[in-house]
mmCIF file of C-alpha atoms in Angstrom:
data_model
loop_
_atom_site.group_PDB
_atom_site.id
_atom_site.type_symbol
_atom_site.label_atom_id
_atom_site.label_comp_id
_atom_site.label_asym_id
_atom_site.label_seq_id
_atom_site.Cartn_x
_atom_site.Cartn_y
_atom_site.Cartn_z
ATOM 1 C CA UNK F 1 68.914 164.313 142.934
ATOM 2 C CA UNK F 2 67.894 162.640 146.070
ATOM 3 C CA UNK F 3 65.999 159.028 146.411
ATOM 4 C CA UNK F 4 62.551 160.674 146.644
ATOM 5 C CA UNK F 5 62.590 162.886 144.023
ATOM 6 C CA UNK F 6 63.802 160.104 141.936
ATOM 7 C CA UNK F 7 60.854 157.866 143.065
ATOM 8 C CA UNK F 8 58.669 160.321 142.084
ATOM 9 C CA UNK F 9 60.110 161.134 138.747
ATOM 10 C CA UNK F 10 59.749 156.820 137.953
ATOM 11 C CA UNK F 11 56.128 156.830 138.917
ATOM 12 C CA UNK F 12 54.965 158.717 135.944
ATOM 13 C CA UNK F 13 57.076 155.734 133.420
ATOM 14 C CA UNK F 14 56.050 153.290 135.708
ATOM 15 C CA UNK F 15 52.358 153.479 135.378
ATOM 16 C CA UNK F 16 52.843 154.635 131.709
ATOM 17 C CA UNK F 17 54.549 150.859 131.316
ATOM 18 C CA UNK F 18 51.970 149.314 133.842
ATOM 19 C CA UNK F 19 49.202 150.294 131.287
ATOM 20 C CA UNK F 20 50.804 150.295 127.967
ATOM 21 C CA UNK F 21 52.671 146.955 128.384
ATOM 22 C CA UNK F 22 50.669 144.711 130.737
ATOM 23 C CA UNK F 23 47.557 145.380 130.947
ATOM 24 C CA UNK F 24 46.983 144.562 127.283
ATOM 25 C CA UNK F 25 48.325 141.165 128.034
ATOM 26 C CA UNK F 26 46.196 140.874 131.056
ATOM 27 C CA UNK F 27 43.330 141.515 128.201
ATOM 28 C CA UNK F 28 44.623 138.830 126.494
ATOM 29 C CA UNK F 29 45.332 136.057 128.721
ATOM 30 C CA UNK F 30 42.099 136.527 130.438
ATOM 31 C CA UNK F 31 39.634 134.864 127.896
ATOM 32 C CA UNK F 32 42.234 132.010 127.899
ATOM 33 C CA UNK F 33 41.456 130.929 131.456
ATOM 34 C CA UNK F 34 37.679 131.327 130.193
ATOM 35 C CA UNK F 35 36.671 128.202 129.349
ATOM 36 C CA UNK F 36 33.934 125.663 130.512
ATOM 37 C CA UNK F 37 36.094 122.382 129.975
ATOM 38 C CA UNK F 38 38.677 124.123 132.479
ATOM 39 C CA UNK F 39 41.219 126.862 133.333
ATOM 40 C CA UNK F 40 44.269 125.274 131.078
ATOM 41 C CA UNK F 41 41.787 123.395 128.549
ATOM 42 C CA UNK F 42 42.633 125.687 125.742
ATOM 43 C CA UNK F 43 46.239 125.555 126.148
ATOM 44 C CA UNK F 44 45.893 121.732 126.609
ATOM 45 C CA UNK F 45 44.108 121.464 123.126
ATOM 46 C CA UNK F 46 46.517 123.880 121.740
ATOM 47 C CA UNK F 47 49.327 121.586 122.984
ATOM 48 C CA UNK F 48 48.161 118.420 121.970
ATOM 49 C CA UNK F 49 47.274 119.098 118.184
ATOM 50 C CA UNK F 50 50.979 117.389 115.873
ATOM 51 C CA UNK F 51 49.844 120.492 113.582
ATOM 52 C CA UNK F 52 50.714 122.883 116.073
ATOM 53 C CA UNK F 53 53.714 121.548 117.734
ATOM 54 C CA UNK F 54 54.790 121.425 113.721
ATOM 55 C CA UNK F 55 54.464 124.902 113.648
ATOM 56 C CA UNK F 56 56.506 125.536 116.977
ATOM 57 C CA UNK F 57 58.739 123.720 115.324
ATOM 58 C CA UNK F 58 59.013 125.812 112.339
ATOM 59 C CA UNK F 59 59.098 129.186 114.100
ATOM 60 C CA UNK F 60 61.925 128.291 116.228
ATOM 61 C CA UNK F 61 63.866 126.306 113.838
ATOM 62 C CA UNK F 62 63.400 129.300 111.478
ATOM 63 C CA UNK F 63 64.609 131.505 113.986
ATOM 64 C CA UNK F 64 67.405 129.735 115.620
ATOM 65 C CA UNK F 65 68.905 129.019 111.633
ATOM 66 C CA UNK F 66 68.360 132.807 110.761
ATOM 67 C CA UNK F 67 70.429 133.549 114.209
ATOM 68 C CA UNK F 68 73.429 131.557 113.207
ATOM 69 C CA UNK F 69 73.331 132.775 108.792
ATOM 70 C CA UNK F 70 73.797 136.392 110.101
ATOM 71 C CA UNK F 71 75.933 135.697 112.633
ATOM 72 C CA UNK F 72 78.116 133.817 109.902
ATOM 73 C CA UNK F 73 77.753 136.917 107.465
ATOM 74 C CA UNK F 74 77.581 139.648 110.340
ATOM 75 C CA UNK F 75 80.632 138.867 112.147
ATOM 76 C CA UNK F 76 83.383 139.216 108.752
ATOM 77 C CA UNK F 77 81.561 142.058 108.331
ATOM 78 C CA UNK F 78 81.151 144.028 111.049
ATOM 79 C CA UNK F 79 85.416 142.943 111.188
ATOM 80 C CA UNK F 80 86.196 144.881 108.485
ATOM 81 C CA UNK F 81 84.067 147.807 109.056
ATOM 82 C CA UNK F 82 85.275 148.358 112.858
ATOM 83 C CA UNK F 83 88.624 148.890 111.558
ATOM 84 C CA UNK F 84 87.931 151.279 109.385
ATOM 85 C CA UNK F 85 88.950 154.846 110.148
ATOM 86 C CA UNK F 86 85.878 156.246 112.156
ATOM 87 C CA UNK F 87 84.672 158.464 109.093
ATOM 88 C CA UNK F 88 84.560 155.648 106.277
ATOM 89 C CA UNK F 89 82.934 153.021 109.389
ATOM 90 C CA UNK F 90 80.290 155.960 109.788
ATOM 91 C CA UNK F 91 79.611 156.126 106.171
ATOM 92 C CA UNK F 92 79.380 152.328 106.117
ATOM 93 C CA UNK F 93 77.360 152.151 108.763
ATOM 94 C CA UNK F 94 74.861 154.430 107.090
ATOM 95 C CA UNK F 95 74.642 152.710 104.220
ATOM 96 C CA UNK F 96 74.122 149.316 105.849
ATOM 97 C CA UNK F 97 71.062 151.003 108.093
ATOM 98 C CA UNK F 98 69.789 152.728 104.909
ATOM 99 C CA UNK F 99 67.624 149.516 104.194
ATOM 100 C CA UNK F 100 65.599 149.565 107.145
ATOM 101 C CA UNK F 101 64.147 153.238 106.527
ATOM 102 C CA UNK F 102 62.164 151.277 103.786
ATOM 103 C CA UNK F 103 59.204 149.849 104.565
ATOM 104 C CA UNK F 104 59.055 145.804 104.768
ATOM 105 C CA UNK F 105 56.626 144.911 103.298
ATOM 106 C CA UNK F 106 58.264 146.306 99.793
ATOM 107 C CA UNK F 107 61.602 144.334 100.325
ATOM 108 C CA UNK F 108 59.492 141.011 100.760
ATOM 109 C CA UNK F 109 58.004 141.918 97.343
ATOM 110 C CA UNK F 110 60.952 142.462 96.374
ATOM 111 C CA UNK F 111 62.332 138.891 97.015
ATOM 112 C CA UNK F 112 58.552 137.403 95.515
ATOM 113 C CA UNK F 113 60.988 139.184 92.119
ATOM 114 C CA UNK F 114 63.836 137.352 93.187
ATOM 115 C CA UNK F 115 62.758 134.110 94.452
ATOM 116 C CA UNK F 116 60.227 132.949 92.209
ATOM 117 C CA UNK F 117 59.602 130.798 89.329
ATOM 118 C CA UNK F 118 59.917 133.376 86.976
ATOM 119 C CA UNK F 119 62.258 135.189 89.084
ATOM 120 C CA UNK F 120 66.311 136.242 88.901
ATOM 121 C CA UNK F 121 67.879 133.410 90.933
ATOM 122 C CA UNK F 122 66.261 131.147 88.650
ATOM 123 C CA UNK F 123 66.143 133.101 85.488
ATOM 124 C CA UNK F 124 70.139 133.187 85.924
ATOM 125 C CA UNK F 125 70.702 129.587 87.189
ATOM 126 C CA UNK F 126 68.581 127.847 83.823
ATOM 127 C CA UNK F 127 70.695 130.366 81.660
ATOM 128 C CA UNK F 128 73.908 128.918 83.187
ATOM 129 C CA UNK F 129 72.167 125.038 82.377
ATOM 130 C CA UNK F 130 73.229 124.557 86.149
ATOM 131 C CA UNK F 131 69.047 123.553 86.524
ATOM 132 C CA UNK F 132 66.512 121.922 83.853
ATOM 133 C CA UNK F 133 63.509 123.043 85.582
ATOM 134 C CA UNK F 134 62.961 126.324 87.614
ATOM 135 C CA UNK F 135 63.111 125.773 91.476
ATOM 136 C CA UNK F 136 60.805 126.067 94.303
ATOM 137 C CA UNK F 137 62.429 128.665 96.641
ATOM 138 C CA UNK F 138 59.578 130.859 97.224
ATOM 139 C CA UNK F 139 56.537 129.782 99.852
ATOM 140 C CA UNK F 140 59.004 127.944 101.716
ATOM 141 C CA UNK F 141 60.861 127.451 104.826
ATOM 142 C CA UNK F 142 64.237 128.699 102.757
ATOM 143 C CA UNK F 143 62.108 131.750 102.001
ATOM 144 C CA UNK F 144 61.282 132.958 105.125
ATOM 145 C CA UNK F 145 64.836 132.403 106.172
ATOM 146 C CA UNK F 146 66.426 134.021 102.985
ATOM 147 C CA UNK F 147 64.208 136.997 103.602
ATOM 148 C CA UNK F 148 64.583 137.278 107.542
ATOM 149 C CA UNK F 149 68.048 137.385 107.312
ATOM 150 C CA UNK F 150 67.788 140.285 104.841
ATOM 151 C CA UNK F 151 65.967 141.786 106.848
ATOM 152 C CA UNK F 152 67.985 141.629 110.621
ATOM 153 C CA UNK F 153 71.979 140.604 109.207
ATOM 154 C CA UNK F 154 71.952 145.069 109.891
ATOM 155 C CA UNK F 155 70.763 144.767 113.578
ATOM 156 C CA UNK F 156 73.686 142.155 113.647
ATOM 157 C CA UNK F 157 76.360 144.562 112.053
ATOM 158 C CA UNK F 158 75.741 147.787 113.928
ATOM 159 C CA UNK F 159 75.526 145.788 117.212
ATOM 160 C CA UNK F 160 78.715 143.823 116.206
ATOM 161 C CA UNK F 161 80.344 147.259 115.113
ATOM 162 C CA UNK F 162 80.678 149.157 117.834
ATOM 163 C CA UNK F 163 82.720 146.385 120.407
ATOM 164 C CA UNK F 164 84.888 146.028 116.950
ATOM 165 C CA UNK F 165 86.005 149.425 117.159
ATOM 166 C CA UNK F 166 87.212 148.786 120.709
ATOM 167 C CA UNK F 167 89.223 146.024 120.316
ATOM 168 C CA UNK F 168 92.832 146.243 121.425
ATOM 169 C CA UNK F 169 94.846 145.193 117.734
ATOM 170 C CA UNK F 170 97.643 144.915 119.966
ATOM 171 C CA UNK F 171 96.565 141.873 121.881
ATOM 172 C CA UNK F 172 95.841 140.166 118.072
ATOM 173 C CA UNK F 173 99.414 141.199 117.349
ATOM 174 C CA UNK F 174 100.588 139.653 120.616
ATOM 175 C CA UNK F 175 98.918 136.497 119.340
ATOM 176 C CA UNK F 176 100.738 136.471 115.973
ATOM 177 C CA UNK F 177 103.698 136.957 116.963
ATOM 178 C CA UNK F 178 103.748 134.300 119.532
ATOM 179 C CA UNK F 179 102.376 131.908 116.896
ATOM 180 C CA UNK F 180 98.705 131.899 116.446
ATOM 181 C CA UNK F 181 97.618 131.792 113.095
ATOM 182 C CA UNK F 182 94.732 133.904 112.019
ATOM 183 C CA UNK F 183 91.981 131.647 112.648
ATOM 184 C CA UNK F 184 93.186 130.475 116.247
ATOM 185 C CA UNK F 185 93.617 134.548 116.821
ATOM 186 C CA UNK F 186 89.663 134.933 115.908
ATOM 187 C CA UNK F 187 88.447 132.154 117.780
ATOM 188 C CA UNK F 188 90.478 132.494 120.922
ATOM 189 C CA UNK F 189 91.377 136.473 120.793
ATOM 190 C CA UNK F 190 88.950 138.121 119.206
ATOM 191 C CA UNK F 191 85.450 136.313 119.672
ATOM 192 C CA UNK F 192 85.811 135.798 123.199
ATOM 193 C CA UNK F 193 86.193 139.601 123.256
ATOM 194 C CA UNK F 194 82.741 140.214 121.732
ATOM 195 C CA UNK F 195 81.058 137.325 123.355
ATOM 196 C CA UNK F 196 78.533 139.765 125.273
ATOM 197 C CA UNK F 197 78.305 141.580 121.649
ATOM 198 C CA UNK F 198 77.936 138.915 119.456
ATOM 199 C CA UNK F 199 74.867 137.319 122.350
ATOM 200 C CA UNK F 200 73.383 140.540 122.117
ATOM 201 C CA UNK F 201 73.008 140.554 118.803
ATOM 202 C CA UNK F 202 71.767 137.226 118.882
ATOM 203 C CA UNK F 203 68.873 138.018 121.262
ATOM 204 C CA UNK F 204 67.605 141.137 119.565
ATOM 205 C CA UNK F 205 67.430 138.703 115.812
ATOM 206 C CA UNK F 206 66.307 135.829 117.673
ATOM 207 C CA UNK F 207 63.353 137.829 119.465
ATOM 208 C CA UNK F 208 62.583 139.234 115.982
ATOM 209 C CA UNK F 209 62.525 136.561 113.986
ATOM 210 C CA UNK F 210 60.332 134.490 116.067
ATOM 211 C CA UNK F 211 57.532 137.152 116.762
ATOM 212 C CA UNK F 212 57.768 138.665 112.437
ATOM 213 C CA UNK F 213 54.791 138.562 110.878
ATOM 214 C CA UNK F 214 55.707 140.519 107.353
ATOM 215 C CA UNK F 215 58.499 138.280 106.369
ATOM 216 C CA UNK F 216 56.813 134.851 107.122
ATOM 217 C CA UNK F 217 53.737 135.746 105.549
ATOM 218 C CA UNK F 218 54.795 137.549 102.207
ATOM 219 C CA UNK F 219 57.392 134.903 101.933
ATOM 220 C CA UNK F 220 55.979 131.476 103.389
ATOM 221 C CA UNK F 221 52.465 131.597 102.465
ATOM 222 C CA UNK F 222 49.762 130.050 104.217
ATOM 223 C CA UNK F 223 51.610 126.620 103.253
ATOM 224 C CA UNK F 224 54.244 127.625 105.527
ATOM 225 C CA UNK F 225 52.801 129.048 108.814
ATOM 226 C CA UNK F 226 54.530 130.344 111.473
ATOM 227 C CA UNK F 227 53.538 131.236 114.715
ATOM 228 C CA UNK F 228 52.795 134.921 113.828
ATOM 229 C CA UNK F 229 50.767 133.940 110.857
ATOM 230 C CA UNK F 230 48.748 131.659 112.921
ATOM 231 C CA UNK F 231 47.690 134.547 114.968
ATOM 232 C CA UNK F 232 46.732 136.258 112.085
ATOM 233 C CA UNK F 233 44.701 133.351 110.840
ATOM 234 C CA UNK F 234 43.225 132.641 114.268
ATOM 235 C CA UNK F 235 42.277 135.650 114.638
ATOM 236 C CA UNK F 236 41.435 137.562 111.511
ATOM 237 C CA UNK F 237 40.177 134.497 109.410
ATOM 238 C CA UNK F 238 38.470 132.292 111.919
ATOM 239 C CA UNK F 239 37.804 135.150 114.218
ATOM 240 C CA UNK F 240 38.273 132.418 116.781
ATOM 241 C CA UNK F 241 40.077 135.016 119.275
ATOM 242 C CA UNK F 242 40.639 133.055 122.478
ATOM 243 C CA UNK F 243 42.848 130.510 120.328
ATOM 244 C CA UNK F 244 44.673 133.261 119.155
ATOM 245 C CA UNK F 245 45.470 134.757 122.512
ATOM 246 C CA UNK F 246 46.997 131.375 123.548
ATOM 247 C CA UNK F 247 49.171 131.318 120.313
ATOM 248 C CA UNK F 248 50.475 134.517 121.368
ATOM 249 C CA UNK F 249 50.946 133.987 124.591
ATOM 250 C CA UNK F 250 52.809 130.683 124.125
ATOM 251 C CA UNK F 251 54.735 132.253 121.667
ATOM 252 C CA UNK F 252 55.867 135.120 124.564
ATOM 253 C CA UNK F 253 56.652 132.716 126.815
ATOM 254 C CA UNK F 254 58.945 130.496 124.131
ATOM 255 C CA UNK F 255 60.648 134.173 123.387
ATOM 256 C CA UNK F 256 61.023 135.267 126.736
ATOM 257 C CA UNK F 257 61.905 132.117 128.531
ATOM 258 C CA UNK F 258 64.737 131.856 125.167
ATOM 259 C CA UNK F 259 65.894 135.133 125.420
ATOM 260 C CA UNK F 260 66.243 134.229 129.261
ATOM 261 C CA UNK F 261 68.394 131.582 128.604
ATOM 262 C CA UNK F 262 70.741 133.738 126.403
ATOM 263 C CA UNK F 263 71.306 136.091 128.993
ATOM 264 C CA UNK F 264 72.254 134.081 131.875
ATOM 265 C CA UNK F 265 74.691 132.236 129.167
ATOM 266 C CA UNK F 266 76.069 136.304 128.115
ATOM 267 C CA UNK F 267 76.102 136.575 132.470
ATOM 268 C CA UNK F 268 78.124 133.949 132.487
ATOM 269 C CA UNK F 269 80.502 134.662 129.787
ATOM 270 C CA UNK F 270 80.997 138.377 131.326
ATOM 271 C CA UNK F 271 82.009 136.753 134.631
ATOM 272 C CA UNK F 272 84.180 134.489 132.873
ATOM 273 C CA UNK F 273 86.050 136.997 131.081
ATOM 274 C CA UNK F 274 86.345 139.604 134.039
ATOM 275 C CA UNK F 275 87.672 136.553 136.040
ATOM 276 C CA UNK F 276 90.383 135.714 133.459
#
């Protein structure tokens, strides 16, 4: 295939993603400049409410915590099921995916069962007298968290999986026998190995979590709003649209300017390790 026809071939995606992708956001970010008290005045008043920076605060906090639980849970996982023999990791792999063909909004009901008052976690903690009073999990920040890493600790594994399976057991043998115990092998043999893996991963939960709606809102309430969930209530409740297009736009740039970040760190790593 030669350069032109190629050119040609693009143009059809191009426009499709010129019209599908931004120009929607052009619609959006439009009635933002709109405004009689000046061309940044509703991102200014956005900016300087405390209520609003508290719930920046939340959604990134939120997200940056649910990052490092799954990457705590997904990495011992993912581990074990890379070095598997490739039928059983298939199988596994199946059944850790399986989840996400249902629908989310019936697994966050699912934890309303399991988080609240009258729920299992509690039901089994004042049966064990390890509480005298049930606990306050659900409609909070721990909520959202429990339930978003639920929700993305698969994207985690079957991104994690896959480098695993690659992995050269003979360098980790070359490690032990020169010495290194186990947990010097993982952290200088084998993590450095997935480090573009293991970012990856990170940017694909971390872009996720921050721009969920389902989770935060089944889960946290209106006592607990996130970013996405302000949208909603901007939007939806107040009907006040414009302030809702700034939300969402802020929150774009705070995802794409992180997710940014995370890739010129995975850049860097990559050179790093072709270097060595």
């Amino acid at each position: 295939m030669n350069r032109k026809t190629a050119v040609w071939l693009l143009i059809p995606a191009f426009f499709g993603v010129l019209v599908f992708t931004f120009f929607p956001l052009i619609e959006i970010a439009i009635p933002t400049f709109q405004s009689q008290a000046g061309f940044f005045a509703l991102y200014t008043q956005f900016l300087k409410s405390s209520y609003n920076w508290t719930v920046i605060g939340r959604t990134f906090l939120i997200a940056v915590l649910t990052v490092i639980i799954v990457l705590i849970l997904g990495l011992p996982i993912s581990l074990w099921i890379g070095r598997q023999k490739k039928t059983v990791r298939q199988v596994l792999n199946l059944l850790i995916l399986f989840p996400m063909l249902t629908n989310a909004v019936v697994r966050n009901f699912a934890w309303i069962i399991i988080l609240g008052r009258d729920g299992i976690i509690n039901k089994l903690l004042l049966s064990l007298h390890l509480i005298k009073a049930p606990l306050n999990i659900l409609y909070t920040n721990t909520s959202i968290i429990i339930g978003s890493v639920y929700l993305f600790l698969p994207i985690m594994i079957n991104t994690l999986i896959g480098s695993v399976a690659e992995l050269n057991v003979e360098i980790e043998e070359a490690a032990a026998v020169l010495g290194s115990s186990p947990w010097h092998t993982l952290f200088k043999v084998i993590i450095p190995q997935l480090a573009t893996s293991i970012l990856t991963g990170c940017i694909l939960v971390f872009a996720g979590t921050m721009t969920a709606y389902t989770t935060p809102q089944i889960l946290g309430g209106n006592r607990h709003l996130v970013m996405a969930t302000l949208i909603y209530q901007q939007a939806m409740t107040l009907g006040n649209w414009q302030n809702a297009s700034v939300i969402a736009l802020i929150l774009i740039v705070i995802s794409a300017l992180s997710m940014w970040l995370m890739k010129r760190l995975s850049y860097r790593l990559d050179r790093r390790m072709t270097n060595a």
